Amino acid sequence: MPNYRLLLGCAATLSFTVALAAQPAPATKPAKPAHSTEAASKAVSPNVEKEAAPKSPAPPKEPAISFNSVHVDGPYIAMTFDDGPSAALTPKLLDLLAARHIKATFFVIGENVAEHPEIVARAAREGHEIANHSWSHPNLGKMSQEGVRSQVQRTDDAIKSAIGKSPTLLRPPYGSITEREKRWIHDEFGYDIILWDVDPLDWKRPGPAVVRNRILKETRPGSIVLSHDIHPGTVEAMPSTFDELEAKGFKFVTVSELIDMATPETPHPKAEAAEKTATKVAPSAVPASSPGD
């Protein structure tokens, strides 16, 4: 009997072992190829693979034809006088300039040139620049092209008759001129358009001390200073104005000489970034109109 039980136990153990061996092994996940991830990361769409087209060089910047001031290396400024010549005042101003060896620019009215060509001739002879300020001081920005052309041409002719050559600069009365007018006047007459960045408002006749102090406060290297040689207070202010500007280290040149000294401005990084992100471009600044400009 014991032998029978032992035999029966062995048989059961053998059956269990065979059944266990017959079960299928669990499926194993196939190994990922070693380079599949690297290959996937290197796969790029055909559009991205294309090399970026080389940037074409920026077109050269057109030379400026209009100036409120000039960026220069050095303490150079241009004193300018409008609306003359005046028979009573312009010769006095020329005497003051000659005594200090200062050269200025006179933006003259054509009908005044026709009346006093000898004063304009003297100014040119003494090294001052003579420039066009229209024939009768109208608002050019509100005139027809033919009307503007007549104002400019008649004054050009009067200046040429007085000094033997045509001017190269135009200051529009009141600073009023359109962008289109600037372009065609430059193309037709060869003029640069000259405005200003220092205005003592001397046409309001605030008195010599006020005129002087405003000019001294606002003038910077490269400034184009506006004033008028038809107002007694302006001419009276000039001796101390010239002397104090000179004491500050400023040197006087004509407008054309100032433009010839122009140097490129190096934009400040912050200003350059602001310019790139600006969404609206402001129109070019035009000085506020003044009855005496």
mmCIF file of N, CA, C and O in Angstrom, residues 66-147:
data_model
loop_
_atom_site.group_PDB
_atom_site.id
_atom_site.type_symbol
_atom_site.label_atom_id
_atom_site.label_comp_id
_atom_site.label_asym_id
_atom_site.label_seq_id
_atom_site.Cartn_x
_atom_site.Cartn_y
_atom_site.Cartn_z
ATOM 1 N N SER A 66 16.563 118.086 -47.274
ATOM 2 C CA SER A 66 15.931 119.020 -46.350
ATOM 3 C C SER A 66 16.623 118.929 -44.991
ATOM 4 O O SER A 66 16.923 117.833 -44.517
ATOM 5 N N PHE A 67 16.870 120.083 -44.371
ATOM 6 C CA PHE A 67 17.640 120.109 -43.124
ATOM 7 C C PHE A 67 17.011 121.055 -42.108
ATOM 8 O O PHE A 67 16.722 122.207 -42.424
ATOM 9 N N ASN A 68 16.815 120.552 -40.883
ATOM 10 C CA ASN A 68 16.496 121.402 -39.729
ATOM 11 C C ASN A 68 17.773 121.725 -38.963
ATOM 12 O O ASN A 68 17.884 122.777 -38.346
ATOM 13 N N SER A 69 18.694 120.773 -38.965
ATOM 14 C CA SER A 69 20.003 120.902 -38.346
ATOM 15 C C SER A 69 20.894 119.888 -39.044
ATOM 16 O O SER A 69 20.438 119.143 -39.915
ATOM 17 N N VAL A 70 22.157 119.840 -38.656
ATOM 18 C CA VAL A 70 23.104 118.934 -39.315
ATOM 19 C C VAL A 70 23.920 118.225 -38.231
ATOM 20 O O VAL A 70 24.377 118.863 -37.276
ATOM 21 N N HIS A 71 24.094 116.907 -38.386
ATOM 22 C CA HIS A 71 24.923 116.163 -37.445
ATOM 23 C C HIS A 71 26.387 116.360 -37.831
ATOM 24 O O HIS A 71 26.814 115.969 -38.917
ATOM 25 N N VAL A 72 27.143 117.004 -36.946
ATOM 26 C CA VAL A 72 28.543 117.318 -37.251
ATOM 27 C C VAL A 72 29.447 116.893 -36.098
ATOM 28 O O VAL A 72 29.005 116.754 -34.955
ATOM 29 N N ASP A 73 30.717 116.699 -36.414
ATOM 30 C CA ASP A 73 31.738 116.473 -35.392
ATOM 31 C C ASP A 73 32.411 117.811 -35.130
ATOM 32 O O ASP A 73 33.242 118.263 -35.907
ATOM 33 N N GLY A 74 32.028 118.447 -34.063
ATOM 34 C CA GLY A 74 32.612 119.747 -33.750
ATOM 35 C C GLY A 74 31.538 120.758 -33.414
ATOM 36 O O GLY A 74 30.361 120.561 -33.709
ATOM 37 N N PRO A 75 31.927 121.887 -32.848
ATOM 38 C CA PRO A 75 30.974 122.884 -32.333
ATOM 39 C C PRO A 75 30.512 123.890 -33.390
ATOM 40 O O PRO A 75 30.466 125.097 -33.141
ATOM 41 N N TYR A 76 30.155 123.396 -34.571
ATOM 42 C CA TYR A 76 29.835 124.295 -35.682
ATOM 43 C C TYR A 76 28.338 124.595 -35.736
ATOM 44 O O TYR A 76 27.506 123.694 -35.566
ATOM 45 N N ILE A 77 28.005 125.858 -35.989
ATOM 46 C CA ILE A 77 26.611 126.274 -36.109
ATOM 47 C C ILE A 77 26.479 127.246 -37.274
ATOM 48 O O ILE A 77 27.474 127.836 -37.721
ATOM 49 N N ALA A 78 25.242 127.413 -37.746
ATOM 50 C CA ALA A 78 24.972 128.354 -38.833
ATOM 51 C C ALA A 78 23.954 129.385 -38.353
ATOM 52 O O ALA A 78 22.840 129.027 -37.967
ATOM 53 N N MET A 79 24.344 130.653 -38.380
ATOM 54 C CA MET A 79 23.431 131.758 -38.091
ATOM 55 C C MET A 79 22.762 132.162 -39.402
ATOM 56 O O MET A 79 23.443 132.352 -40.421
ATOM 57 N N THR A 80 21.438 132.263 -39.377
ATOM 58 C CA THR A 80 20.715 132.616 -40.599
ATOM 59 C C THR A 80 19.791 133.803 -40.324
ATOM 60 O O THR A 80 19.225 133.924 -39.239
ATOM 61 N N PHE A 81 19.645 134.661 -41.331
ATOM 62 C CA PHE A 81 18.834 135.873 -41.209
ATOM 63 C C PHE A 81 17.871 135.956 -42.388
ATOM 64 O O PHE A 81 18.280 135.886 -43.542
ATOM 65 N N ASP A 82 16.591 136.115 -42.062
ATOM 66 C CA ASP A 82 15.526 136.076 -43.072
ATOM 67 C C ASP A 82 14.935 137.462 -43.353
ATOM 68 O O ASP A 82 14.989 138.363 -42.521
ATOM 69 N N ASP A 83 14.333 137.534 -44.536
ATOM 70 C CA ASP A 83 13.400 138.605 -44.937
ATOM 71 C C ASP A 83 14.062 139.888 -45.414
ATOM 72 O O ASP A 83 13.375 140.821 -45.821
ATOM 73 N N GLY A 84 15.382 139.989 -45.377
ATOM 74 C CA GLY A 84 16.045 141.189 -45.872
ATOM 75 C C GLY A 84 16.206 141.136 -47.384
ATOM 76 O O GLY A 84 15.611 140.276 -48.051
ATOM 77 N N PRO A 85 17.052 142.009 -47.882
ATOM 78 C CA PRO A 85 17.820 142.967 -47.090
ATOM 79 C C PRO A 85 17.004 144.190 -46.677
ATOM 80 O O PRO A 85 16.090 144.605 -47.376
ATOM 81 N N SER A 86 17.351 144.714 -45.501
ATOM 82 C CA SER A 86 16.759 145.951 -44.996
ATOM 83 C C SER A 86 17.774 147.062 -45.183
ATOM 84 O O SER A 86 18.935 146.926 -44.776
ATOM 85 N N ALA A 87 17.338 148.161 -45.793
ATOM 86 C CA ALA A 87 18.261 149.267 -46.055
ATOM 87 C C ALA A 87 18.830 149.836 -44.766
ATOM 88 O O ALA A 87 20.002 150.251 -44.712
ATOM 89 N N ALA A 88 18.045 149.825 -43.685
ATOM 90 C CA ALA A 88 18.484 150.416 -42.427
ATOM 91 C C ALA A 88 19.267 149.446 -41.551
ATOM 92 O O ALA A 88 20.222 149.846 -40.875
ATOM 93 N N LEU A 89 18.872 148.163 -41.527
ATOM 94 C CA LEU A 89 19.406 147.231 -40.539
ATOM 95 C C LEU A 89 20.457 146.252 -41.064
ATOM 96 O O LEU A 89 21.396 145.903 -40.351
ATOM 97 N N THR A 90 20.309 145.768 -42.298
ATOM 98 C CA THR A 90 21.242 144.757 -42.806
ATOM 99 C C THR A 90 22.677 145.276 -42.870
ATOM 100 O O THR A 90 23.608 144.548 -42.470
ATOM 101 N N PRO A 91 22.932 146.519 -43.303
ATOM 102 C CA PRO A 91 24.322 147.006 -43.266
ATOM 103 C C PRO A 91 24.909 147.038 -41.854
ATOM 104 O O PRO A 91 26.098 146.741 -41.667
ATOM 105 N N LYS A 92 24.087 147.380 -40.836
ATOM 106 C CA LYS A 92 24.576 147.361 -39.446
ATOM 107 C C LYS A 92 24.965 145.936 -39.032
ATOM 108 O O LYS A 92 25.993 145.726 -38.371
ATOM 109 N N LEU A 93 24.132 144.975 -39.413
ATOM 110 C CA LEU A 93 24.433 143.581 -39.092
ATOM 111 C C LEU A 93 25.702 143.125 -39.802
ATOM 112 O O LEU A 93 26.549 142.430 -39.212
ATOM 113 N N LEU A 94 25.881 143.537 -41.049
ATOM 114 C CA LEU A 94 27.104 143.187 -41.781
ATOM 115 C C LEU A 94 28.342 143.762 -41.100
ATOM 116 O O LEU A 94 29.387 143.105 -41.050
ATOM 117 N N ASP A 95 28.212 144.968 -40.547
ATOM 118 C CA ASP A 95 29.336 145.554 -39.811
ATOM 119 C C ASP A 95 29.678 144.706 -38.587
ATOM 120 O O ASP A 95 30.864 144.461 -38.288
ATOM 121 N N LEU A 96 28.643 144.263 -37.850
ATOM 122 C CA LEU A 96 28.873 143.434 -36.659
ATOM 123 C C LEU A 96 29.546 142.114 -37.026
ATOM 124 O O LEU A 96 30.463 141.655 -36.338
ATOM 125 N N LEU A 97 29.093 141.513 -38.094
ATOM 126 C CA LEU A 97 29.657 140.236 -38.539
ATOM 127 C C LEU A 97 31.108 140.411 -38.985
ATOM 128 O O LEU A 97 31.982 139.588 -38.658
ATOM 129 N N ALA A 98 31.381 141.484 -39.708
ATOM 130 C CA ALA A 98 32.745 141.725 -40.204
ATOM 131 C C ALA A 98 33.712 141.959 -39.045
ATOM 132 O O ALA A 98 34.851 141.472 -39.066
ATOM 133 N N ALA A 99 33.257 142.672 -38.017
ATOM 134 C CA ALA A 99 34.128 142.964 -36.879
ATOM 135 C C ALA A 99 34.523 141.694 -36.135
ATOM 136 O O ALA A 99 35.590 141.643 -35.508
ATOM 137 N N ARG A 100 33.681 140.656 -36.225
ATOM 138 C CA ARG A 100 33.947 139.402 -35.497
ATOM 139 C C ARG A 100 34.386 138.273 -36.441
ATOM 140 O O ARG A 100 34.538 137.136 -36.013
ATOM 141 N N HIS A 101 34.542 138.584 -37.712
ATOM 142 C CA HIS A 101 34.965 137.591 -38.714
ATOM 143 C C HIS A 101 34.004 136.381 -38.719
ATOM 144 O O HIS A 101 34.434 135.232 -38.788
ATOM 145 N N ILE A 102 32.718 136.684 -38.660
ATOM 146 C CA ILE A 102 31.689 135.641 -38.657
ATOM 147 C C ILE A 102 31.011 135.614 -40.020
ATOM 148 O O ILE A 102 30.670 136.664 -40.576
ATOM 149 N N LYS A 103 30.804 134.407 -40.536
ATOM 150 C CA LYS A 103 30.070 134.233 -41.791
ATOM 151 C C LYS A 103 28.665 133.719 -41.482
ATOM 152 O O LYS A 103 28.488 132.808 -40.668
ATOM 153 N N ALA A 104 27.681 134.309 -42.144
ATOM 154 C CA ALA A 104 26.280 133.947 -41.913
ATOM 155 C C ALA A 104 25.613 133.643 -43.247
ATOM 156 O O ALA A 104 26.222 133.762 -44.322
ATOM 157 N N THR A 105 24.352 133.237 -43.170
ATOM 158 C CA THR A 105 23.565 132.947 -44.379
ATOM 159 C C THR A 105 22.325 133.839 -44.364
ATOM 160 O O THR A 105 21.605 133.888 -43.363
ATOM 161 N N PHE A 106 22.096 134.530 -45.469
ATOM 162 C CA PHE A 106 20.959 135.440 -45.591
ATOM 163 C C PHE A 106 19.921 134.849 -46.550
ATOM 164 O O PHE A 106 20.209 134.641 -47.732
ATOM 165 N N PHE A 107 18.744 134.570 -46.022
ATOM 166 C CA PHE A 107 17.625 134.108 -46.855
ATOM 167 C C PHE A 107 16.815 135.343 -47.232
ATOM 168 O O PHE A 107 16.070 135.894 -46.411
ATOM 169 N N VAL A 108 16.984 135.759 -48.465
ATOM 170 C CA VAL A 108 16.477 137.070 -48.881
ATOM 171 C C VAL A 108 15.152 136.971 -49.631
ATOM 172 O O VAL A 108 14.857 135.964 -50.290
ATOM 173 N N ILE A 109 14.375 138.055 -49.521
ATOM 174 C CA ILE A 109 13.119 138.201 -50.255
ATOM 175 C C ILE A 109 13.436 138.837 -51.611
ATOM 176 O O ILE A 109 14.106 139.880 -51.674
ATOM 177 N N GLY A 110 12.938 138.235 -52.678
ATOM 178 C CA GLY A 110 13.288 138.678 -54.023
ATOM 179 C C GLY A 110 12.992 140.137 -54.293
ATOM 180 O O GLY A 110 13.828 140.859 -54.869
ATOM 181 N N GLU A 111 11.829 140.620 -53.860
ATOM 182 C CA GLU A 111 11.494 142.010 -54.150
ATOM 183 C C GLU A 111 12.403 142.976 -53.373
ATOM 184 O O GLU A 111 12.675 144.084 -53.838
ATOM 185 N N ASN A 112 12.916 142.542 -52.208
ATOM 186 C CA ASN A 112 13.878 143.374 -51.476
ATOM 187 C C ASN A 112 15.244 143.368 -52.150
ATOM 188 O O ASN A 112 15.967 144.375 -52.125
ATOM 189 N N VAL A 113 15.598 142.227 -52.725
ATOM 190 C CA VAL A 113 16.862 142.147 -53.478
ATOM 191 C C VAL A 113 16.815 143.088 -54.673
ATOM 192 O O VAL A 113 17.787 143.808 -54.958
ATOM 193 N N ALA A 114 15.670 143.079 -55.364
ATOM 194 C CA ALA A 114 15.529 143.950 -56.522
ATOM 195 C C ALA A 114 15.637 145.423 -56.140
ATOM 196 O O ALA A 114 16.138 146.251 -56.908
ATOM 197 N N GLU A 115 15.208 145.754 -54.912
ATOM 198 C CA GLU A 115 15.243 147.143 -54.453
ATOM 199 C C GLU A 115 16.621 147.539 -53.923
ATOM 200 O O GLU A 115 17.035 148.696 -54.051
ATOM 201 N N HIS A 116 17.334 146.574 -53.297
ATOM 202 C CA HIS A 116 18.639 146.888 -52.684
ATOM 203 C C HIS A 116 19.698 145.862 -53.101
ATOM 204 O O HIS A 116 20.304 145.185 -52.255
ATOM 205 N N PRO A 117 19.972 145.744 -54.386
ATOM 206 C CA PRO A 117 20.942 144.742 -54.830
ATOM 207 C C PRO A 117 22.349 145.002 -54.299
ATOM 208 O O PRO A 117 23.139 144.076 -54.111
ATOM 209 N N GLU A 118 22.679 146.272 -54.014
ATOM 210 C CA GLU A 118 24.028 146.602 -53.544
ATOM 211 C C GLU A 118 24.305 146.022 -52.153
ATOM 212 O O GLU A 118 25.444 145.658 -51.846
ATOM 213 N N ILE A 119 23.249 145.900 -51.316
ATOM 214 C CA ILE A 119 23.446 145.320 -49.979
ATOM 215 C C ILE A 119 23.713 143.823 -50.100
ATOM 216 O O ILE A 119 24.594 143.271 -49.412
ATOM 217 N N VAL A 120 22.970 143.178 -50.993
ATOM 218 C CA VAL A 120 23.169 141.744 -51.216
ATOM 219 C C VAL A 120 24.549 141.505 -51.811
ATOM 220 O O VAL A 120 25.255 140.554 -51.406
ATOM 221 N N ALA A 121 24.958 142.346 -52.715
ATOM 222 C CA ALA A 121 26.281 142.206 -53.326
ATOM 223 C C ALA A 121 27.372 142.350 -52.264
ATOM 224 O O ALA A 121 28.368 141.608 -52.272
ATOM 225 N N ARG A 122 27.192 143.305 -51.351
ATOM 226 C CA ARG A 122 28.182 143.484 -50.275
ATOM 227 C C ARG A 122 28.263 142.226 -49.399
ATOM 228 O O ARG A 122 29.359 141.762 -49.076
ATOM 229 N N ALA A 123 27.097 141.698 -49.021
ATOM 230 C CA ALA A 123 27.073 140.499 -48.168
ATOM 231 C C ALA A 123 27.818 139.343 -48.828
ATOM 232 O O ALA A 123 28.622 138.654 -48.189
ATOM 233 N N ALA A 124 27.567 139.138 -50.115
ATOM 234 C CA ALA A 124 28.242 138.052 -50.832
ATOM 235 C C ALA A 124 29.737 138.316 -50.931
ATOM 236 O O ALA A 124 30.564 137.399 -50.766
ATOM 237 N N ARG A 125 30.097 139.552 -51.167
ATOM 238 C CA ARG A 125 31.511 139.924 -51.307
ATOM 239 C C ARG A 125 32.273 139.674 -50.003
ATOM 240 O O ARG A 125 33.461 139.328 -50.028
ATOM 241 N N GLU A 126 31.587 139.824 -48.876
ATOM 242 C CA GLU A 126 32.229 139.647 -47.570
ATOM 243 C C GLU A 126 32.175 138.207 -47.078
ATOM 244 O O GLU A 126 32.525 137.917 -45.930
ATOM 245 N N GLY A 127 31.747 137.297 -47.953
ATOM 246 C CA GLY A 127 31.833 135.869 -47.646
ATOM 247 C C GLY A 127 30.579 135.237 -47.078
ATOM 248 O O GLY A 127 30.593 134.060 -46.685
ATOM 249 N N HIS A 128 29.489 135.976 -47.043
ATOM 250 C CA HIS A 128 28.230 135.415 -46.543
ATOM 251 C C HIS A 128 27.507 134.679 -47.660
ATOM 252 O O HIS A 128 27.722 134.956 -48.849
ATOM 253 N N GLU A 129 26.659 133.752 -47.271
ATOM 254 C CA GLU A 129 25.894 132.981 -48.258
ATOM 255 C C GLU A 129 24.541 133.649 -48.483
ATOM 256 O O GLU A 129 23.868 134.058 -47.533
ATOM 257 N N ILE A 130 24.156 133.754 -49.742
ATOM 258 C CA ILE A 130 22.868 134.341 -50.107
ATOM 259 C C ILE A 130 21.957 133.219 -50.583
ATOM 260 O O ILE A 130 22.330 132.427 -51.454
ATOM 261 N N ALA A 131 20.756 133.157 -50.018
ATOM 262 C CA ALA A 131 19.840 132.056 -50.315
ATOM 263 C C ALA A 131 18.432 132.586 -50.575
ATOM 264 O O ALA A 131 18.086 133.718 -50.220
ATOM 265 N N ASN A 132 17.612 131.744 -51.170
ATOM 266 C CA ASN A 132 16.276 132.114 -51.649
ATOM 267 C C ASN A 132 15.234 131.968 -50.536
ATOM 268 O O ASN A 132 15.160 130.935 -49.864
ATOM 269 N N HIS A 133 14.414 133.030 -50.362
ATOM 270 C CA HIS A 133 13.328 132.986 -49.375
ATOM 271 C C HIS A 133 12.003 133.394 -50.025
ATOM 272 O O HIS A 133 11.090 133.855 -49.336
ATOM 273 N N SER A 134 11.909 133.203 -51.339
ATOM 274 C CA SER A 134 10.727 133.521 -52.162
ATOM 275 C C SER A 134 10.736 134.992 -52.570
ATOM 276 O O SER A 134 11.525 135.797 -52.059
ATOM 277 N N TRP A 135 9.836 135.346 -53.461
ATOM 278 C CA TRP A 135 9.777 136.709 -53.979
ATOM 279 C C TRP A 135 9.045 137.663 -53.036
ATOM 280 O O TRP A 135 9.500 138.768 -52.764
ATOM 281 N N SER A 136 7.890 137.194 -52.490
ATOM 282 C CA SER A 136 7.067 138.113 -51.690
ATOM 283 C C SER A 136 6.554 137.492 -50.391
ATOM 284 O O SER A 136 5.586 137.975 -49.816
ATOM 285 N N HIS A 137 7.180 136.395 -49.942
ATOM 286 C CA HIS A 137 6.876 135.765 -48.649
ATOM 287 C C HIS A 137 5.459 135.173 -48.555
ATOM 288 O O HIS A 137 4.774 135.335 -47.540
ATOM 289 N N PRO A 138 4.998 134.437 -49.564
ATOM 290 C CA PRO A 138 3.705 133.765 -49.437
ATOM 291 C C PRO A 138 3.864 132.391 -48.778
ATOM 292 O O PRO A 138 4.983 131.931 -48.532
ATOM 293 N N ASN A 139 2.753 131.744 -48.533
ATOM 294 C CA ASN A 139 2.755 130.377 -47.994
ATOM 295 C C ASN A 139 2.855 129.402 -49.171
ATOM 296 O O ASN A 139 1.844 129.095 -49.820
ATOM 297 N N LEU A 140 4.053 128.917 -49.456
ATOM 298 C CA LEU A 140 4.263 128.061 -50.630
ATOM 299 C C LEU A 140 3.465 126.761 -50.544
ATOM 300 O O LEU A 140 3.053 126.210 -51.565
ATOM 301 N N GLY A 141 3.258 126.258 -49.329
ATOM 302 C CA GLY A 141 2.554 124.989 -49.162
ATOM 303 C C GLY A 141 1.098 125.041 -49.592
ATOM 304 O O GLY A 141 0.473 123.997 -49.756
ATOM 305 N N LYS A 142 0.564 126.237 -49.793
ATOM 306 C CA LYS A 142 -0.842 126.380 -50.194
ATOM 307 C C LYS A 142 -0.979 126.939 -51.602
ATOM 308 O O LYS A 142 -2.075 127.328 -52.017
ATOM 309 N N MET A 143 0.122 126.951 -52.353
ATOM 310 C CA MET A 143 0.099 127.521 -53.693
ATOM 311 C C MET A 143 0.156 126.436 -54.762
ATOM 312 O O MET A 143 0.564 125.302 -54.501
ATOM 313 N N SER A 144 -0.224 126.814 -55.967
ATOM 314 C CA SER A 144 -0.095 125.905 -57.108
ATOM 315 C C SER A 144 1.369 125.755 -57.467
ATOM 316 O O SER A 144 2.220 126.586 -57.090
ATOM 317 N N GLN A 145 1.673 124.712 -58.219
ATOM 318 C CA GLN A 145 3.065 124.489 -58.618
ATOM 319 C C GLN A 145 3.579 125.653 -59.450
ATOM 320 O O GLN A 145 4.725 126.084 -59.287
ATOM 321 N N GLU A 146 2.740 126.181 -60.327
ATOM 322 C CA GLU A 146 3.177 127.292 -61.168
ATOM 323 C C GLU A 146 3.429 128.543 -60.342
ATOM 324 O O GLU A 146 4.377 129.300 -60.597
ATOM 325 N N GLY A 147 2.585 128.766 -59.321
ATOM 326 C CA GLY A 147 2.788 129.922 -58.448
ATOM 327 C C GLY A 147 4.074 129.807 -57.659
ATOM 328 O O GLY A 147 4.821 130.790 -57.512
#
